[in-house]
Amino acid sequence: MGNPEHILIVEDEFIVANDLRHILEHAGYRVNGIAASVEQARRLIKDNRPNWVLLDIMLTGSLTGIDLGHELLAAGIPFLYISANTNQKTLEAAKVTQPYGFLVKPFREKDLLVMLDIARYKFSLAHPLPTIQPQAAAGGMVGIIGQSGRITKVLEQVRLVAPSDTSVLITGESGTGKELIAKSIHRLSRRSKAPFVTVNCAALPLNLIESELFGYEKGAYTGANQKRIGKFEQAQGGTIFLDEIGELPLEAQVKLLRVLQEKEIERLGSETSIRVDVRILAATNRVLEKEVAEGRFRLDLYYRLSVFPIELPPLRERQEDILLLANYFLNQFSTKLDRQPLTFGPEAMQQLVAYTWPGNIRQLEHLIERHVLMTSERMITRIQLPPDSPVHSHEIKTMEELERDHILHTLKTCQGKVSGRGGAAELLGLPAQTLYTKMKRLGIKLDFY
């Protein structure tokens, strides 16, 4: 570790604090002191400024760890929370203070040290040394079109994180291009010549998750007539992209967390561990903090995956990119369908910019494809937008409500057909199993028409 880093422990339970001190000192850290209250912590920080603070939330006295978290943020001292309190209100309040990690009690020694390693890495990314420059090339972005401030910031984050091996959590609404961002990170990384393997977590049946991810030996179960290599082995030396990670059942989350910690897998039916060297990228359209608070997603897995979060903006917040994207798709489909070059008329352009795009880029892409197919002229003069366009409504809906409305509208358009050619899954650009999962979560049944 080089020069030992100084850590202050702020914890009012003596046994826990003493255990923390022993773990840290054994790992090569230097413990500045132990404080049971915010007041004691302030004095210790003033006397000997620490490199890091491990901070419990519930402390002796009237002030909490979150109160001290705000002070540490203002002072530029990085810190991590260690707490047994994981309700949603606490998580939201803690998130505002911008900690570098959140470890849930009780925890294993390995969990603490791994979290500290992740925190130090995140800190180094946020505070790079002046002589260190990112090595990513200027090119390498995969199909990402736009010049708005929001998307430019995303591309800067991609270039910054791509050369490293750190885990990335890509968040954003459905249809915002999360897989394109993942592919761009892989292409700009040192693993670019190795495999890029995508796993759609929402499409994995619960009883097949282990065999899909880790593989199996011949005879592992009835019907296993030959050995099968799982997704992690397929990605060996490269990148594995866990799409829709928020849909993964809790039982599978435990197994995935073990792989991330141990860097090893076992095929079903085998007692031999296999070392895996893969970079983990994950994506979700869910708010994982909310999923954690409601018990549907493990907090320790969340922090292992979200070492470097990238949030993709919805298309409605990238208005200056809408016409760029529309023209890109117009040229793309005109060429693909062997059509003469097409353009948009003034009214069509105004419609495109005014619409709020609940389906984001994917919806825009499919809409342009349909208009290229339907248009016999050289100019698209008017866009046939869905009749229930949110642009005409003054009611502000949640993203779940917008997603539900969009799926319902598509299902009605397809007369209830979900899968197959011309089905709702095809129009929405989703695997059928993913759409079924979303329908179940949103309470959509096929008896509405």
PDB file of C-alpha atoms in Angstrom, residues 109-288:
ATOM      1  CA  GLU A 109     -13.579  -8.618   7.059  1.00  0.00           C
ATOM      2  CA  LYS A 110     -13.156  -9.203   3.323  1.00  0.00           C
ATOM      3  CA  ASP A 111     -16.199  -7.005   2.563  1.00  0.00           C
ATOM      4  CA  LEU A 112     -14.701  -4.083   4.470  1.00  0.00           C
ATOM      5  CA  LEU A 113     -11.301  -4.326   2.772  1.00  0.00           C
ATOM      6  CA  VAL A 114     -12.826  -4.726  -0.683  1.00  0.00           C
ATOM      7  CA  MET A 115     -15.058  -1.716  -0.093  1.00  0.00           C
ATOM      8  CA  LEU A 116     -12.025   0.334   0.958  1.00  0.00           C
ATOM      9  CA  ASP A 117     -10.151  -0.737  -2.188  1.00  0.00           C
ATOM     10  CA  ILE A 118     -13.127   0.308  -4.323  1.00  0.00           C
ATOM     11  CA  ALA A 119     -13.441   3.607  -2.448  1.00  0.00           C
ATOM     12  CA  ARG A 120      -9.746   4.413  -2.919  1.00  0.00           C
ATOM     13  CA  TYR A 121     -10.040   3.653  -6.618  1.00  0.00           C
ATOM     14  CA  LYS A 122     -13.129   5.870  -6.992  1.00  0.00           C
ATOM     15  CA  PHE A 123     -11.280   8.634  -5.148  1.00  0.00           C
ATOM     16  CA  SER A 124      -8.286   8.307  -7.499  1.00  0.00           C
ATOM     17  CA  LEU A 125     -10.602   8.660 -10.507  1.00  0.00           C
ATOM     18  CA  ALA A 126     -12.203  11.781  -9.049  1.00  0.00           C
ATOM     19  CA  HIS A 127      -8.812  13.255  -8.035  1.00  0.00           C
ATOM     20  CA  PRO A 128      -6.282  12.157 -10.681  1.00  0.00           C
ATOM     21  CA  LEU A 129      -2.637  13.123 -10.358  1.00  0.00           C
ATOM     22  CA  PRO A 130      -1.678  15.943 -12.771  1.00  0.00           C
ATOM     23  CA  THR A 131       0.824  13.720 -14.608  1.00  0.00           C
ATOM     24  CA  ILE A 132      -1.656  10.917 -15.300  1.00  0.00           C
ATOM     25  CA  GLN A 133      -3.684  11.207 -18.463  1.00  0.00           C
ATOM     26  CA  PRO A 134      -6.444   8.853 -19.657  1.00  0.00           C
ATOM     27  CA  GLN A 135      -5.148   6.610 -22.431  1.00  0.00           C
ATOM     28  CA  ALA A 136      -8.441   6.136 -24.293  1.00  0.00           C
ATOM     29  CA  ALA A 137      -8.429   7.004 -27.953  1.00  0.00           C
ATOM     30  CA  ALA A 138     -10.650   9.775 -29.273  1.00  0.00           C
ATOM     31  CA  GLY A 139     -12.584   7.343 -31.451  1.00  0.00           C
ATOM     32  CA  GLY A 140     -14.178   4.041 -30.594  1.00  0.00           C
ATOM     33  CA  MET A 141     -17.672   5.183 -29.639  1.00  0.00           C
ATOM     34  CA  VAL A 142     -20.295   2.751 -30.919  1.00  0.00           C
ATOM     35  CA  GLY A 143     -23.248   4.422 -32.667  1.00  0.00           C
ATOM     36  CA  ILE A 144     -23.553   7.278 -30.160  1.00  0.00           C
ATOM     37  CA  ILE A 145     -24.981  10.360 -31.853  1.00  0.00           C
ATOM     38  CA  GLY A 146     -25.294  13.739 -30.142  1.00  0.00           C
ATOM     39  CA  GLN A 147     -23.641  16.990 -29.193  1.00  0.00           C
ATOM     40  CA  SER A 148     -25.748  18.176 -26.239  1.00  0.00           C
ATOM     41  CA  GLY A 149     -24.067  19.023 -22.959  1.00  0.00           C
ATOM     42  CA  ARG A 150     -25.652  16.008 -21.251  1.00  0.00           C
ATOM     43  CA  ILE A 151     -24.416  13.444 -23.763  1.00  0.00           C
ATOM     44  CA  THR A 152     -20.997  15.129 -24.066  1.00  0.00           C
ATOM     45  CA  LYS A 153     -20.537  14.648 -20.311  1.00  0.00           C
ATOM     46  CA  VAL A 154     -21.444  10.959 -20.664  1.00  0.00           C
ATOM     47  CA  LEU A 155     -18.870  10.498 -23.436  1.00  0.00           C
ATOM     48  CA  GLU A 156     -16.217  12.169 -21.280  1.00  0.00           C
ATOM     49  CA  GLN A 157     -17.030   9.678 -18.493  1.00  0.00           C
ATOM     50  CA  VAL A 158     -16.732   6.793 -20.970  1.00  0.00           C
ATOM     51  CA  ARG A 159     -13.290   7.931 -22.115  1.00  0.00           C
ATOM     52  CA  LEU A 160     -12.162   8.405 -18.523  1.00  0.00           C
ATOM     53  CA  VAL A 161     -13.205   4.986 -17.216  1.00  0.00           C
ATOM     54  CA  ALA A 162     -12.649   2.833 -20.329  1.00  0.00           C
ATOM     55  CA  PRO A 163      -8.864   2.222 -19.946  1.00  0.00           C
ATOM     56  CA  SER A 164      -9.259   0.856 -16.404  1.00  0.00           C
ATOM     57  CA  ASP A 165     -10.761  -2.447 -15.255  1.00  0.00           C
ATOM     58  CA  THR A 166     -13.212  -0.871 -12.841  1.00  0.00           C
ATOM     59  CA  SER A 167     -16.878  -1.922 -12.747  1.00  0.00           C
ATOM     60  CA  VAL A 168     -19.387   0.466 -14.305  1.00  0.00           C
ATOM     61  CA  LEU A 169     -23.121   0.743 -13.608  1.00  0.00           C
ATOM     62  CA  ILE A 170     -24.994   2.368 -16.504  1.00  0.00           C
ATOM     63  CA  THR A 171     -28.410   3.717 -15.543  1.00  0.00           C
ATOM     64  CA  GLY A 172     -31.176   5.348 -17.532  1.00  0.00           C
ATOM     65  CA  GLU A 173     -34.628   4.784 -18.923  1.00  0.00           C
ATOM     66  CA  SER A 174     -35.376   2.046 -21.450  1.00  0.00           C
ATOM     67  CA  GLY A 175     -34.232   2.988 -24.937  1.00  0.00           C
ATOM     68  CA  THR A 176     -31.542   5.511 -23.963  1.00  0.00           C
ATOM     69  CA  GLY A 177     -28.638   3.460 -25.375  1.00  0.00           C
ATOM     70  CA  LYS A 178     -27.123   1.744 -22.344  1.00  0.00           C
ATOM     71  CA  GLU A 179     -25.770  -1.196 -24.359  1.00  0.00           C
ATOM     72  CA  LEU A 180     -24.069   1.178 -26.819  1.00  0.00           C
ATOM     73  CA  ILE A 181     -22.290   2.832 -23.897  1.00  0.00           C
ATOM     74  CA  ALA A 182     -21.176  -0.578 -22.607  1.00  0.00           C
ATOM     75  CA  LYS A 183     -19.838  -1.548 -26.049  1.00  0.00           C
ATOM     76  CA  SER A 184     -17.992   1.774 -26.292  1.00  0.00           C
ATOM     77  CA  ILE A 185     -16.324   1.211 -22.908  1.00  0.00           C
ATOM     78  CA  HIS A 186     -15.212  -2.240 -24.062  1.00  0.00           C
ATOM     79  CA  ARG A 187     -13.954  -0.981 -27.427  1.00  0.00           C
ATOM     80  CA  LEU A 188     -11.876   1.755 -25.762  1.00  0.00           C
ATOM     81  CA  SER A 189     -10.426  -0.623 -23.157  1.00  0.00           C
ATOM     82  CA  ARG A 190      -7.313  -2.811 -23.196  1.00  0.00           C
ATOM     83  CA  ARG A 191      -9.714  -5.763 -23.497  1.00  0.00           C
ATOM     84  CA  SER A 192     -11.094  -4.598 -26.850  1.00  0.00           C
ATOM     85  CA  LYS A 193      -9.752  -7.588 -28.786  1.00  0.00           C
ATOM     86  CA  ALA A 194     -11.209 -10.069 -26.273  1.00  0.00           C
ATOM     87  CA  PRO A 195     -14.899 -11.120 -26.124  1.00  0.00           C
ATOM     88  CA  PHE A 196     -17.770  -8.802 -25.214  1.00  0.00           C
ATOM     89  CA  VAL A 197     -20.536 -11.019 -23.812  1.00  0.00           C
ATOM     90  CA  THR A 198     -24.029  -9.687 -23.109  1.00  0.00           C
ATOM     91  CA  VAL A 199     -26.326 -11.291 -20.524  1.00  0.00           C
ATOM     92  CA  ASN A 200     -29.961 -10.163 -20.449  1.00  0.00           C
ATOM     93  CA  CYS A 201     -30.718 -10.780 -16.770  1.00  0.00           C
ATOM     94  CA  ALA A 202     -34.458 -10.258 -17.264  1.00  0.00           C
ATOM     95  CA  ALA A 203     -34.614 -13.062 -19.838  1.00  0.00           C
ATOM     96  CA  LEU A 204     -32.927 -15.695 -17.629  1.00  0.00           C
ATOM     97  CA  PRO A 205     -35.390 -18.183 -16.093  1.00  0.00           C
ATOM     98  CA  LEU A 206     -34.602 -18.649 -12.396  1.00  0.00           C
ATOM     99  CA  ASN A 207     -33.822 -22.353 -12.770  1.00  0.00           C
ATOM    100  CA  LEU A 208     -31.329 -21.698 -15.592  1.00  0.00           C
ATOM    101  CA  ILE A 209     -29.430 -18.694 -14.202  1.00  0.00           C
ATOM    102  CA  GLU A 210     -26.523 -20.706 -12.770  1.00  0.00           C
ATOM    103  CA  SER A 211     -26.095 -22.894 -15.832  1.00  0.00           C
ATOM    104  CA  GLU A 212     -26.242 -19.844 -18.159  1.00  0.00           C
ATOM    105  CA  LEU A 213     -23.749 -17.796 -16.164  1.00  0.00           C
ATOM    106  CA  PHE A 214     -21.381 -20.501 -14.940  1.00  0.00           C
ATOM    107  CA  GLY A 215     -21.966 -23.469 -17.262  1.00  0.00           C
ATOM    108  CA  TYR A 216     -22.260 -27.139 -16.337  1.00  0.00           C
ATOM    109  CA  GLU A 217     -20.500 -30.469 -16.655  1.00  0.00           C
ATOM    110  CA  LYS A 218     -21.858 -33.424 -18.569  1.00  0.00           C
ATOM    111  CA  GLY A 219     -24.314 -35.293 -16.338  1.00  0.00           C
ATOM    112  CA  ALA A 220     -24.740 -32.372 -13.905  1.00  0.00           C
ATOM    113  CA  TYR A 221     -28.503 -32.859 -14.164  1.00  0.00           C
ATOM    114  CA  THR A 222     -31.038 -34.701 -16.308  1.00  0.00           C
ATOM    115  CA  GLY A 223     -30.641 -33.568 -19.906  1.00  0.00           C
ATOM    116  CA  ALA A 224     -27.060 -32.308 -19.477  1.00  0.00           C
ATOM    117  CA  ASN A 225     -25.671 -34.534 -22.216  1.00  0.00           C
ATOM    118  CA  GLN A 226     -22.479 -32.559 -22.744  1.00  0.00           C
ATOM    119  CA  LYS A 227     -20.338 -29.952 -21.033  1.00  0.00           C
ATOM    120  CA  ARG A 228     -21.437 -26.340 -21.497  1.00  0.00           C
ATOM    121  CA  ILE A 229     -19.340 -23.182 -21.047  1.00  0.00           C
ATOM    122  CA  GLY A 230     -21.150 -20.382 -19.210  1.00  0.00           C
ATOM    123  CA  LYS A 231     -21.184 -16.674 -19.995  1.00  0.00           C
ATOM    124  CA  PHE A 232     -18.381 -15.819 -17.556  1.00  0.00           C
ATOM    125  CA  GLU A 233     -16.005 -18.302 -19.177  1.00  0.00           C
ATOM    126  CA  GLN A 234     -17.065 -17.107 -22.638  1.00  0.00           C
ATOM    127  CA  ALA A 235     -16.017 -13.597 -21.602  1.00  0.00           C
ATOM    128  CA  GLN A 236     -12.613 -14.728 -20.268  1.00  0.00           C
ATOM    129  CA  GLY A 237     -10.091 -11.903 -20.743  1.00  0.00           C
ATOM    130  CA  GLY A 238     -12.824  -9.570 -21.969  1.00  0.00           C
ATOM    131  CA  THR A 239     -15.987  -7.896 -20.735  1.00  0.00           C
ATOM    132  CA  ILE A 240     -19.304  -9.240 -19.483  1.00  0.00           C
ATOM    133  CA  PHE A 241     -22.293  -6.892 -19.759  1.00  0.00           C
ATOM    134  CA  LEU A 242     -25.077  -7.660 -17.289  1.00  0.00           C
ATOM    135  CA  ASP A 243     -28.054  -5.913 -18.867  1.00  0.00           C
ATOM    136  CA  GLU A 244     -31.182  -5.265 -16.778  1.00  0.00           C
ATOM    137  CA  ILE A 245     -29.318  -6.254 -13.620  1.00  0.00           C
ATOM    138  CA  GLY A 246     -32.216  -4.914 -11.538  1.00  0.00           C
ATOM    139  CA  GLU A 247     -34.368  -7.839 -12.700  1.00  0.00           C
ATOM    140  CA  LEU A 248     -32.007 -10.471 -11.252  1.00  0.00           C
ATOM    141  CA  PRO A 249     -33.645 -12.468  -8.401  1.00  0.00           C
ATOM    142  CA  LEU A 250     -32.120 -12.207  -4.932  1.00  0.00           C
ATOM    143  CA  GLU A 251     -30.958 -15.844  -4.975  1.00  0.00           C
ATOM    144  CA  ALA A 252     -28.980 -15.161  -8.144  1.00  0.00           C
ATOM    145  CA  GLN A 253     -27.610 -11.899  -6.735  1.00  0.00           C
ATOM    146  CA  VAL A 254     -25.911 -13.851  -3.918  1.00  0.00           C
ATOM    147  CA  LYS A 255     -24.174 -16.137  -6.426  1.00  0.00           C
ATOM    148  CA  LEU A 256     -23.120 -13.207  -8.611  1.00  0.00           C
ATOM    149  CA  LEU A 257     -21.700 -11.326  -5.623  1.00  0.00           C
ATOM    150  CA  ARG A 258     -19.603 -14.358  -4.722  1.00  0.00           C
ATOM    151  CA  VAL A 259     -18.106 -14.428  -8.218  1.00  0.00           C
ATOM    152  CA  LEU A 260     -17.294 -10.717  -8.076  1.00  0.00           C
ATOM    153  CA  GLN A 261     -15.559 -11.162  -4.716  1.00  0.00           C
ATOM    154  CA  GLU A 262     -13.714 -14.418  -5.352  1.00  0.00           C
ATOM    155  CA  LYS A 263     -13.052 -13.996  -9.107  1.00  0.00           C
ATOM    156  CA  GLU A 264     -13.869 -17.683  -9.407  1.00  0.00           C
ATOM    157  CA  ILE A 265     -16.738 -19.786 -10.717  1.00  0.00           C
ATOM    158  CA  GLU A 266     -17.732 -23.415 -10.490  1.00  0.00           C
ATOM    159  CA  ARG A 267     -19.607 -25.159 -13.261  1.00  0.00           C
ATOM    160  CA  LEU A 268     -22.680 -27.057 -12.097  1.00  0.00           C
ATOM    161  CA  GLY A 269     -21.682 -30.634 -11.348  1.00  0.00           C
ATOM    162  CA  SER A 270     -18.044 -29.732 -10.720  1.00  0.00           C
ATOM    163  CA  GLU A 271     -16.064 -29.215  -7.525  1.00  0.00           C
ATOM    164  CA  THR A 272     -13.203 -27.458  -9.299  1.00  0.00           C
ATOM    165  CA  SER A 273     -12.979 -23.659  -9.188  1.00  0.00           C
ATOM    166  CA  ILE A 274     -12.100 -21.785 -12.365  1.00  0.00           C
ATOM    167  CA  ARG A 275     -10.401 -18.386 -12.170  1.00  0.00           C
ATOM    168  CA  VAL A 276     -12.100 -15.783 -14.338  1.00  0.00           C
ATOM    169  CA  ASP A 277     -10.562 -12.542 -15.579  1.00  0.00           C
ATOM    170  CA  VAL A 278     -13.473 -10.426 -16.766  1.00  0.00           C
ATOM    171  CA  ARG A 279     -14.500  -6.808 -16.497  1.00  0.00           C
ATOM    172  CA  ILE A 280     -18.044  -6.253 -15.199  1.00  0.00           C
ATOM    173  CA  LEU A 281     -20.367  -3.718 -16.804  1.00  0.00           C
ATOM    174  CA  ALA A 282     -24.009  -3.598 -15.691  1.00  0.00           C
ATOM    175  CA  ALA A 283     -27.079  -1.634 -16.704  1.00  0.00           C
ATOM    176  CA  THR A 284     -30.557  -1.023 -15.336  1.00  0.00           C
ATOM    177  CA  ASN A 285     -33.544   1.236 -15.862  1.00  0.00           C
ATOM    178  CA  ARG A 286     -34.541   0.796 -12.223  1.00  0.00           C
ATOM    179  CA  VAL A 287     -33.547   3.057  -9.329  1.00  0.00           C
ATOM    180  CA  LEU A 288     -31.365   0.545  -7.498  1.00  0.00           C
TER     181      LEU A 288
END
